[in-house]
Structures are given as C-alpha cells and as structure tokens.
Short mmCIF file of C-alpha atoms in Angstrom, two decimals:
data_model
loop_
_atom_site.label_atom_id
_atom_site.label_comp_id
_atom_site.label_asym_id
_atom_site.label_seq_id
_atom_site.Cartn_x
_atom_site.Cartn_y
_atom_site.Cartn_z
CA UNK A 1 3.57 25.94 -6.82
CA UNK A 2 3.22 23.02 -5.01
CA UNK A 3 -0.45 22.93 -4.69
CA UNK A 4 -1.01 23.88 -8.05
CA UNK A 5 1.45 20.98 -8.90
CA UNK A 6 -0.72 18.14 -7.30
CA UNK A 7 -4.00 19.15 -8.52
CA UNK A 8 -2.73 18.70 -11.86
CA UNK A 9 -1.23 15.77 -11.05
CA UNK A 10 -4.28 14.18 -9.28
CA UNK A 11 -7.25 15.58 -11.90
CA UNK A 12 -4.66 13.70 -14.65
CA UNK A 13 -4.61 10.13 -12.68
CA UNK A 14 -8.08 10.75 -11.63
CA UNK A 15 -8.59 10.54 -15.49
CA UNK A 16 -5.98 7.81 -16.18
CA UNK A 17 -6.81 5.81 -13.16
CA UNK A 18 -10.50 6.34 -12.24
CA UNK A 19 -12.73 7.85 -15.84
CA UNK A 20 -10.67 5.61 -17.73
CA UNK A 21 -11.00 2.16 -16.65
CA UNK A 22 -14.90 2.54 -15.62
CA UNK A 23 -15.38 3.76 -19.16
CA UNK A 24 -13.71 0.80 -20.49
CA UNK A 25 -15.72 -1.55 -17.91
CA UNK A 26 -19.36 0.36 -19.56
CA UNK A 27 -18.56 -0.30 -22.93
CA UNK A 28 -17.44 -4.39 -22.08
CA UNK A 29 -20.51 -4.60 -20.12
CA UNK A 30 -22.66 -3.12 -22.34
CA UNK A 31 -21.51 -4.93 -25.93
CA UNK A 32 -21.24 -7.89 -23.62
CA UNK A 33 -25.41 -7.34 -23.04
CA UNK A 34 -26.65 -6.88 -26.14
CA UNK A 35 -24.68 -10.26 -27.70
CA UNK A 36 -26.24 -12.62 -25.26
CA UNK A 37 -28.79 -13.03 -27.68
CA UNK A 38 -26.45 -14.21 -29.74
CA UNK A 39 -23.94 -16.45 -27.80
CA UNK A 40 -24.80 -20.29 -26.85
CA UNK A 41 -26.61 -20.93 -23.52
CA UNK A 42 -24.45 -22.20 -21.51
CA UNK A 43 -21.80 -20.52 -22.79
CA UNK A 44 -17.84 -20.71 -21.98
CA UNK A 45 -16.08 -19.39 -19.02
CA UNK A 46 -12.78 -20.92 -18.75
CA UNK A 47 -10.42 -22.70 -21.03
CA UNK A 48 -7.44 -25.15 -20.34
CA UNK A 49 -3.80 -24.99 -20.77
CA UNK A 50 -4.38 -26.51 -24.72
CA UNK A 51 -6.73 -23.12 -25.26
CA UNK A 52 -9.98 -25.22 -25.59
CA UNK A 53 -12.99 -24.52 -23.31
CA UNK A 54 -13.26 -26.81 -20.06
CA UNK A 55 -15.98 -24.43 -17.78
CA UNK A 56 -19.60 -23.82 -18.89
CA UNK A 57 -21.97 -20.86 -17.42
CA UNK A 58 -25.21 -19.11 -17.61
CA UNK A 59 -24.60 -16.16 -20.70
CA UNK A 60 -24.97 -13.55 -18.03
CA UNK A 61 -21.66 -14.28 -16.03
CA UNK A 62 -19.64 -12.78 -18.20
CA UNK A 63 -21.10 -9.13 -18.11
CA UNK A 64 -22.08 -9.74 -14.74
CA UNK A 65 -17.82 -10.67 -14.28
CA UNK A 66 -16.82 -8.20 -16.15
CA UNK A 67 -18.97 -5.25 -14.33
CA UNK A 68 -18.04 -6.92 -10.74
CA UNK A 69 -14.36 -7.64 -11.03
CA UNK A 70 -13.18 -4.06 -13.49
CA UNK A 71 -15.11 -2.09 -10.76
CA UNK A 72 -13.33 -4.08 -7.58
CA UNK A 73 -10.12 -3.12 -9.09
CA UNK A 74 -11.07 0.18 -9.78
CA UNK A 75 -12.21 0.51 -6.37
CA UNK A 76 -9.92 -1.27 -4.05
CA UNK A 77 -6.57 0.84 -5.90
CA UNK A 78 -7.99 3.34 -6.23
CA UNK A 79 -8.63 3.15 -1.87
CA UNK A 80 -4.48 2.76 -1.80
CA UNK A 81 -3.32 5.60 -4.03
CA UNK A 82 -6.09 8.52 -3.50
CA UNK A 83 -4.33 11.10 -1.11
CA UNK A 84 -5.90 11.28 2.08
CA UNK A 85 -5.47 14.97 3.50
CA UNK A 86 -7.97 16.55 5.59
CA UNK A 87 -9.45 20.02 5.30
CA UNK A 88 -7.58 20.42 2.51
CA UNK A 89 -6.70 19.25 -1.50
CA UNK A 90 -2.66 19.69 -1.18
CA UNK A 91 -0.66 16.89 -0.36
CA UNK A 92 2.06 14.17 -1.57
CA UNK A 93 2.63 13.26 -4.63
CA UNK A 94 4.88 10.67 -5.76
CA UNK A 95 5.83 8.78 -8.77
CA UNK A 96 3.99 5.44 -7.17
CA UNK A 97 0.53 7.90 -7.37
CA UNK A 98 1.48 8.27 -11.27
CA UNK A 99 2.39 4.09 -11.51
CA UNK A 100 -0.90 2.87 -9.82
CA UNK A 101 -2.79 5.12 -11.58
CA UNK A 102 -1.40 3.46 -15.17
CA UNK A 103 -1.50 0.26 -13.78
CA UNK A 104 -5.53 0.62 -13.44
CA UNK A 105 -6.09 1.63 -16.82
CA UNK A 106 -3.75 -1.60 -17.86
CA UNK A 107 -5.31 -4.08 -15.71
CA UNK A 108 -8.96 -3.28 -16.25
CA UNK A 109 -8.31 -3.18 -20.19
CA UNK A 110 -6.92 -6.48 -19.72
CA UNK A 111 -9.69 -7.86 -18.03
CA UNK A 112 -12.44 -5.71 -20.19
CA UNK A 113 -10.22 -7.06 -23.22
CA UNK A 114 -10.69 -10.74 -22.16
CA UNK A 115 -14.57 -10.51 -21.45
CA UNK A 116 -15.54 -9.07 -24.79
CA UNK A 117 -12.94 -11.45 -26.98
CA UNK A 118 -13.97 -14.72 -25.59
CA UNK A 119 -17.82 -13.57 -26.35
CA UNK A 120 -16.57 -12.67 -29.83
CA UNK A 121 -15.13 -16.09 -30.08
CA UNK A 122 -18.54 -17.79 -28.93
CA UNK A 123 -21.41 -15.34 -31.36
CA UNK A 124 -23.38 -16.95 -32.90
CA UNK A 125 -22.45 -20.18 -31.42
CA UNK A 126 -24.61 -23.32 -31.18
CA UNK A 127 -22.50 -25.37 -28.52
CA UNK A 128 -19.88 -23.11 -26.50
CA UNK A 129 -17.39 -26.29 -26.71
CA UNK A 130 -16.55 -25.03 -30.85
CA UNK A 131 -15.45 -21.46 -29.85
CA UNK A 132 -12.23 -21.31 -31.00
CA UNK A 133 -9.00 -21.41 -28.75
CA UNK A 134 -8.13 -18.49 -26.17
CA UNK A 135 -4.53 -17.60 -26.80
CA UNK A 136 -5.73 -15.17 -29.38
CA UNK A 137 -7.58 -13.19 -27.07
CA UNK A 138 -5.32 -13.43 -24.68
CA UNK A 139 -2.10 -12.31 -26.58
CA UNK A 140 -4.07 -9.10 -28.02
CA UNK A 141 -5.73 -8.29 -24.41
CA UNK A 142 -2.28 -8.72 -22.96
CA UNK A 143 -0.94 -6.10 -25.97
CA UNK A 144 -3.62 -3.90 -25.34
CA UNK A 145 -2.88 -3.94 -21.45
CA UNK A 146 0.55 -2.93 -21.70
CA UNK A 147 -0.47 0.03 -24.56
CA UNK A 148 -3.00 1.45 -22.24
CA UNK A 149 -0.74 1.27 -19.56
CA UNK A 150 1.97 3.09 -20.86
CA UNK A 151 0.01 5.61 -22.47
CA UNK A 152 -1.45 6.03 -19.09
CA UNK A 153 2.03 6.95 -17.44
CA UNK A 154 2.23 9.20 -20.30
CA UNK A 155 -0.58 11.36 -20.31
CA UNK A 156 -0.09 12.32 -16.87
CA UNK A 157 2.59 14.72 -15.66
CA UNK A 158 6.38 13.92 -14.22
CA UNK A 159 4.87 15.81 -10.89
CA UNK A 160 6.88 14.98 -7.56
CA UNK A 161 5.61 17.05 -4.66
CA UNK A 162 7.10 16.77 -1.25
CA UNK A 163 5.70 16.79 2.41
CA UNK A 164 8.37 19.74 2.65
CA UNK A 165 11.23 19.38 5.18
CA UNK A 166 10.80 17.58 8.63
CA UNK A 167 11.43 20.45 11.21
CA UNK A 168 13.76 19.50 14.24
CA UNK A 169 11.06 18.77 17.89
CA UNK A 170 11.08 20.90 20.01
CA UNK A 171 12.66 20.39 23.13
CA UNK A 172 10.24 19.66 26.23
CA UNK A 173 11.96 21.66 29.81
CA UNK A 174 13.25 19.21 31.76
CA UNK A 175 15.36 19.55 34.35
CA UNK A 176 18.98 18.23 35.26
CA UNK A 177 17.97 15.35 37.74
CA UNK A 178 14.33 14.43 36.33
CA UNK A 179 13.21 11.53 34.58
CA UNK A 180 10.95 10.93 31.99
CA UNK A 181 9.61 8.22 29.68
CA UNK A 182 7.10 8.25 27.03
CA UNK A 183 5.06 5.47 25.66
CA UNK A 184 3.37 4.78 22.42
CA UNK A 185 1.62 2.17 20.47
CA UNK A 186 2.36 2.16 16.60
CA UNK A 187 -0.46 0.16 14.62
CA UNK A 188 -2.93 0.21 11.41
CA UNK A 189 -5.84 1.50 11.42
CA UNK A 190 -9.18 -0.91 11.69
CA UNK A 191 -9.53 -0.88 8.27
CA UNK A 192 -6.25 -2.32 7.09
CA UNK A 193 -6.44 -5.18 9.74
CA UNK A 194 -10.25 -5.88 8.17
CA UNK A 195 -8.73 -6.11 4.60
CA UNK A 196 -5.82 -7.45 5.12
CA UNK A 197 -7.03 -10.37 7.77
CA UNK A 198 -9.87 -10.60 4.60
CA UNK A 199 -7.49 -11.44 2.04
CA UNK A 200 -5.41 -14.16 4.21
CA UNK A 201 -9.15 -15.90 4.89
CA UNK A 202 -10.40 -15.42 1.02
CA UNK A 203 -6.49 -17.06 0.23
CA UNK A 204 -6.56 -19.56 2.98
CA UNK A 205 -10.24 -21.11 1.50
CA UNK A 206 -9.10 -21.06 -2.01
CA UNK A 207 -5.87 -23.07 -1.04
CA UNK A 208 -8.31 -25.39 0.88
CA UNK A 209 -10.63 -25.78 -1.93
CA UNK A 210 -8.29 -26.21 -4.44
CA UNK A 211 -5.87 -28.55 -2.22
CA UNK A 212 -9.07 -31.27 -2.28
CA UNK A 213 -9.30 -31.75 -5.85
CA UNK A 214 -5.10 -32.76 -6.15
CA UNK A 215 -3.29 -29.64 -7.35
CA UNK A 216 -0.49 -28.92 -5.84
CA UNK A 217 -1.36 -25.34 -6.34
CA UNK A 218 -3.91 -25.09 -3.23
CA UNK A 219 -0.95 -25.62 -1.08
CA UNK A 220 1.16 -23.41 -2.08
CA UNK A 221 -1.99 -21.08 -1.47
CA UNK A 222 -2.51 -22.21 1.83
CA UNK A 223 1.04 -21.76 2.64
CA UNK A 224 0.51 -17.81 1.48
CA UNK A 225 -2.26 -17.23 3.70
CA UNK A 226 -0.70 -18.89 6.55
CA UNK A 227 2.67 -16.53 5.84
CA UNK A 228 0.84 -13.35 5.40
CA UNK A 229 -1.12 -13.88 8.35
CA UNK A 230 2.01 -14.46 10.24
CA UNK A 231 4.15 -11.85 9.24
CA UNK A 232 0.99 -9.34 9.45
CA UNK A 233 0.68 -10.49 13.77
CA UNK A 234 3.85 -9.40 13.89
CA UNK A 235 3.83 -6.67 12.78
CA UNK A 236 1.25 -5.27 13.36
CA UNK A 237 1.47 -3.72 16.48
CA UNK A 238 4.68 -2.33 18.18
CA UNK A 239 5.26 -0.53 21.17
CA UNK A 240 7.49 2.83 21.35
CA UNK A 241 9.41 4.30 24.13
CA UNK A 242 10.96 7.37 24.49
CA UNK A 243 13.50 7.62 28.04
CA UNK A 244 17.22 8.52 28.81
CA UNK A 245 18.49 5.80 27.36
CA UNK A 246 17.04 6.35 23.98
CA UNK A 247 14.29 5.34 21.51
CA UNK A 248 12.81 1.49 21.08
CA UNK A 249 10.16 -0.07 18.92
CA UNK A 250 9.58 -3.15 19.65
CA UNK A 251 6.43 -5.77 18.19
CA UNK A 252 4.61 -7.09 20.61
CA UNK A 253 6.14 -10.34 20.26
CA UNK A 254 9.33 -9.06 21.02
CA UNK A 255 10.49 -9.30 17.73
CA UNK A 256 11.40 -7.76 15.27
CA UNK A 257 13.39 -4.87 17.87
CA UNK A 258 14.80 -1.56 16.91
CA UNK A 259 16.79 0.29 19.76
CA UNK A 260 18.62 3.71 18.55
CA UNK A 261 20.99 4.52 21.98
CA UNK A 262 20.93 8.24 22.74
CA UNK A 263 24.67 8.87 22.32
CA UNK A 264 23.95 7.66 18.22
CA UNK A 265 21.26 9.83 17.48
CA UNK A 266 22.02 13.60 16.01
CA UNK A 267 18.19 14.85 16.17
CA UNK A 268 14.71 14.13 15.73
CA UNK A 269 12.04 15.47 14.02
CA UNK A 270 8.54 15.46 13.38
CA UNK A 271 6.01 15.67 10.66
CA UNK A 272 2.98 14.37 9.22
CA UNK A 273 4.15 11.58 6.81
CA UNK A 274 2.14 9.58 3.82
CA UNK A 275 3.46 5.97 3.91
CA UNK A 276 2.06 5.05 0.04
CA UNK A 277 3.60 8.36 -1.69
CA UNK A 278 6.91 8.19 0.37
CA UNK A 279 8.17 4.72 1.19
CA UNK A 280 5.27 2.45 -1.12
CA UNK A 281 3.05 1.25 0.90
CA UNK A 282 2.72 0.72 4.83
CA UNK A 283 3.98 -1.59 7.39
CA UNK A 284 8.45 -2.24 7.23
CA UNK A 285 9.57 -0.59 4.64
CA UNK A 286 13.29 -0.26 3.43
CA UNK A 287 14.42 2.48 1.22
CA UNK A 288 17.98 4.40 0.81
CA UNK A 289 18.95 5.64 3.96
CA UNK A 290 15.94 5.18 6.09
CA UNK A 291 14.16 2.26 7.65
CA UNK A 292 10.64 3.48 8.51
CA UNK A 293 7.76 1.52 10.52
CA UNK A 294 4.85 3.07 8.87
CA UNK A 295 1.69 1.15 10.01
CA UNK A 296 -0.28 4.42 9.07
CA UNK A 297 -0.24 7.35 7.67
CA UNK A 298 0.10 10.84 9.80
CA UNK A 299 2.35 11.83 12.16
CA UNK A 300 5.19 10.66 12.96
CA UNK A 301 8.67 11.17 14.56
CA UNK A 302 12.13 10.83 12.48
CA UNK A 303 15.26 9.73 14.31
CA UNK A 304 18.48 10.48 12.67
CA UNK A 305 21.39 8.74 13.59
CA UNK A 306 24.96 10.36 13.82
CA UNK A 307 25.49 7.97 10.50
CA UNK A 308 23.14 10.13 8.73
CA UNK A 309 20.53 6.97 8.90
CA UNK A 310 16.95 7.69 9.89
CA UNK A 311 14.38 5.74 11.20
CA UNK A 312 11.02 6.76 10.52
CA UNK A 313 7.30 5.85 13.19
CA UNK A 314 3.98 7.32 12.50
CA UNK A 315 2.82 7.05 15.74
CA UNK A 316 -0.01 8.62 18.07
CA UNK A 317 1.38 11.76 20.50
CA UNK A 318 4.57 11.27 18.13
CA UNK A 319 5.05 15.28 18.64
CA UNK A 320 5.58 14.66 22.74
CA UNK A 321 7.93 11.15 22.63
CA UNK A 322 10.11 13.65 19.91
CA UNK A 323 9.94 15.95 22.01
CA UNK A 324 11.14 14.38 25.16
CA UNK A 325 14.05 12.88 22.93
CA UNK A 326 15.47 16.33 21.91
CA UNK A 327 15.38 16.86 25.40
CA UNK A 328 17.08 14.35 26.74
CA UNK A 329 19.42 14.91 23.51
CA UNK A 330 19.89 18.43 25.29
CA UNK A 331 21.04 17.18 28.58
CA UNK A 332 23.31 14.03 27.17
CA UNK A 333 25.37 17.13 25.68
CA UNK A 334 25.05 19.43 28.64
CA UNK A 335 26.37 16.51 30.57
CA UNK A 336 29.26 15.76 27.84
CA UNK A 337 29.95 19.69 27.97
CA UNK A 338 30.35 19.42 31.86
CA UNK A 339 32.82 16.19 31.60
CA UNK A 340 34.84 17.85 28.74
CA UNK A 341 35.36 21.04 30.83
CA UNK A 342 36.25 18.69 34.32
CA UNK A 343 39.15 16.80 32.19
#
C-alpha cells in the first residue's frame, strides 16, 4: 500500500513540479525568440519603483534569463525534494514533497509570466524607454503564480507515507564491570557545505557590490551572509558520544550542547530517517515533541526521554552508539533492581 502510495504521489509532483514548469520555461523562451525581431535593440530589463524602465540590454537577455533562471529553480528544488532511496523507488513522503512541488510550478510561472509580459509591453517598440509601466505585468504574473500554485497542490494526491516505526536497538553484551564508549561525528555531506558555503559567498559579493553604490540594502546583505556563514560553522559539525553516563552531542565549538543523562532516557532506537520529508529540511530542527540534529539524511539513532521527548541524530555507526546505550540502559536497571532488593 505504501509503495503503491508514493509512486503515485511522486509521478503526480514529478508532473506538477518537474514537466510543468520546464514546459512553461519552453514556451517563454520560445515566444520570447521569435519577437526579438520585433522588440527595440537595446531593449528593457529593469524598471524602478514609479514602474518606468531604468536598465537597458541586448534583446537576447531576456530569453537567455528566462531559459537560465526557470531551469535553476527547477533544478536546484527539485535537488531538495526528490527522494533519495537507494536500490529501491519506496520511500517518504510528506506533505512538504506535495508543497515544494506546487511551489515550482508557482515560482517558475511567475518568472516565465514576467519575461514574456515585459516583451509584450516593448513589441514593436522604437526606444525601450516608451514601454509602458510594469505593475501590470507584475500584478497578473503574481495572479497567475498563486493559480498555478494552488492548482498544483491540487492535482496531486493528500499521500502521507511513513518511514514505518523506529524499532527499539538492540542491546550490545556487556558485562557488569566493563566500560564502554562510543564516538561519532554528525555532519553534511560535501555537497551541502559546497552549496551552502556558495550561497553565503554569492550573498556576501552582492551585499559588497551593492553597499558601494549607497543603498542601505547591501548591508543588510552582507550582514546575511556573514550570519548564515556563522550559524552554518556551528553547526555544522558535532561530535556524539555514547558511555555510562549517557548520550552528548556537542558542536565542535562547544556550543550549542545536548546531554540526555542515562537515568532520563526510556529507550533508543534506530532507523534510517529522511530529514526534508520528516522534520523540513536538515541541520536543528524543532518540531512537536522532538528536537532532531539532522545534518543528513540516513541513519540515525532516536533517544526518548522518560518525558516522552525524543531527540533525533543521523549519524555514521548510529546502529552501534544505540546499541551500546540500550545496553548500558540494561545494566542502570539491573543495578536499580539490585539496590531495590538490598533496601
């Protein structure tokens, strides 16, 4: 059920999300061709706040923008929200799949919608500086946007499939007087750090540029880039440990700490887990009853507290460090047992 479940689920967003927008992106590339015979040389590419044009370009930008930009964004979400399972086609689905999927279609009919009405405005054209204002285009793009989107959520099924139920480790033998620790290191994978350190750079020399002609928007730019980088160091990579006296994750810069003592904790368990489709995305996330440190995706250990509160670490070897826990979860009440009965 299940499996059958997310295929129909993922062939509908593949639609939605994927055949969609880069149909939308060929037919705003292709009108936007055959006009440039008829649209001024240079032509407009950006207008002010009063709607007139201000920025002047070769004709060919703007199918050369919209082909560029529509198949980015296609490509780049498309990375986030396409279920990553190997050997096989089942996996989790979650309403986020079913958002991003709309929110394609939306944004890439927005930007499709722009490219095509400011060439309308400019055909047949002598001078690009009388096409009329942009708020036009930009009201009815915007109008579009949203339709597509929605319809977008709505052509695809209400399809929520699980990762199934976490199954409780299984204890490692250890015996009454030995010690044991286990050690792991929870980070992203390359490919995150690449994009992510990308963006800060691409954010950090836009604030720059933009900072040297006045605005006081390239600062507030700068000061993005110079956050995000900051929060991504630390947290980025976090050591876990695994020993008598509990579990610990802590960043590398000592901060931000989580320590779970082993007389809190009821179990632990252990399971693949898919950061996007369960908690939104990766890194710290929050959500009702769980705090989960999900720098990747795949598997991972899930400490419950006696509170009912979980904390959730996709980690490498996350099956032994769990494993060690429910041990020394074992002994803590063999030891309590022993005490109780001495009293």
């Amino acid at each position: 059920m299940n499996a059958g479940s997310f295929r129909r689920a993922l062939r509908a967003a593949t639609v939605v999300g994927v055949a969609a927008p880069m149909l939308i992106i060929g037919i705003a590339v292709t009108l936007t061709l055959v006009w440039i015979p008829r649209l001024p040389d240079p032509m407009a590419v950006h207008w002010g706040l009063d709607g007139a044009p201000d920025g002047f370009g070769p004709r060919w930008l703007t199918p050369a923008m919209a082909a560029s930009i529509g198949v980015l964004l296609v490509g780049l979400s498309t990375a986030f929200w396409w279920p990553r399972r190997r050997g096989s086609m089942h996996g989790v689905w979650a309403p986020t799949h079913r958002f991003m999927a709309a929110f394609v279609l939306g944004n890439v009919t927005f930007i499709e919608g722009i490219a095509v009405g400011t060439a309308v405005l400019q055909l047949d054209q002598v001078e690009a500086a009388g096409a009329g204002g942009i708020w036009g285009v930009l009201g009815l793009s915007l109008g579009l946007a949203v339709a597509a989107g929605v319809l977008g959520w709505l052509c695809q099924p209400a399809v929520e499939v699980t990762a199934g139920e976490s199954s409780d480790a299984a204890p490692i033998e250890l015996g009454s007087t030995e010690r044991a620790v286990w050690l792991g290191v929870a980070r992203p994978r390359p490919a995150f750090v690449i994009v992510m350190t990308w963006l800060s750079v691409m954010t950090l020399g836009a604030g720059i540029a933009m900072s040297m002609s006045g605005p006081p928007v390239g600062l507030i730019l700068i000061a993005v880039a110079l956050l995000l980088a900051f929060l991504m160091a630390l947290t980025s990579w976090f050591r876990v440990r695994v020993d008598a006296s509990g579990f610990e994750a802590r960043s590398w810069s000592g901060w931000p700490e989580f320590r779970i003592p082993l007389n809190e904790i009821e179990r632990v368990e252990v399971r693949d887990f898919e950061p996007f489709a369960e908690f939104g995305g990766w890194g710290l996330r929050w959500a009702p009853g769980v705090t989960a440190l999900v720098l990747r995706g795949g598997q991972g250990m899930k400490v419950v507290r006696k509170t009912g509160r979980a904390f959730v670490v996709t980690v490498e070897g996350a099956d032994r460090g769990a494993a060690l826990l429910a041990a020394e979860l074992i002994r803590a009440n063999e030891r309590s047992e022993v005490a109780e009965n001495e009293r």
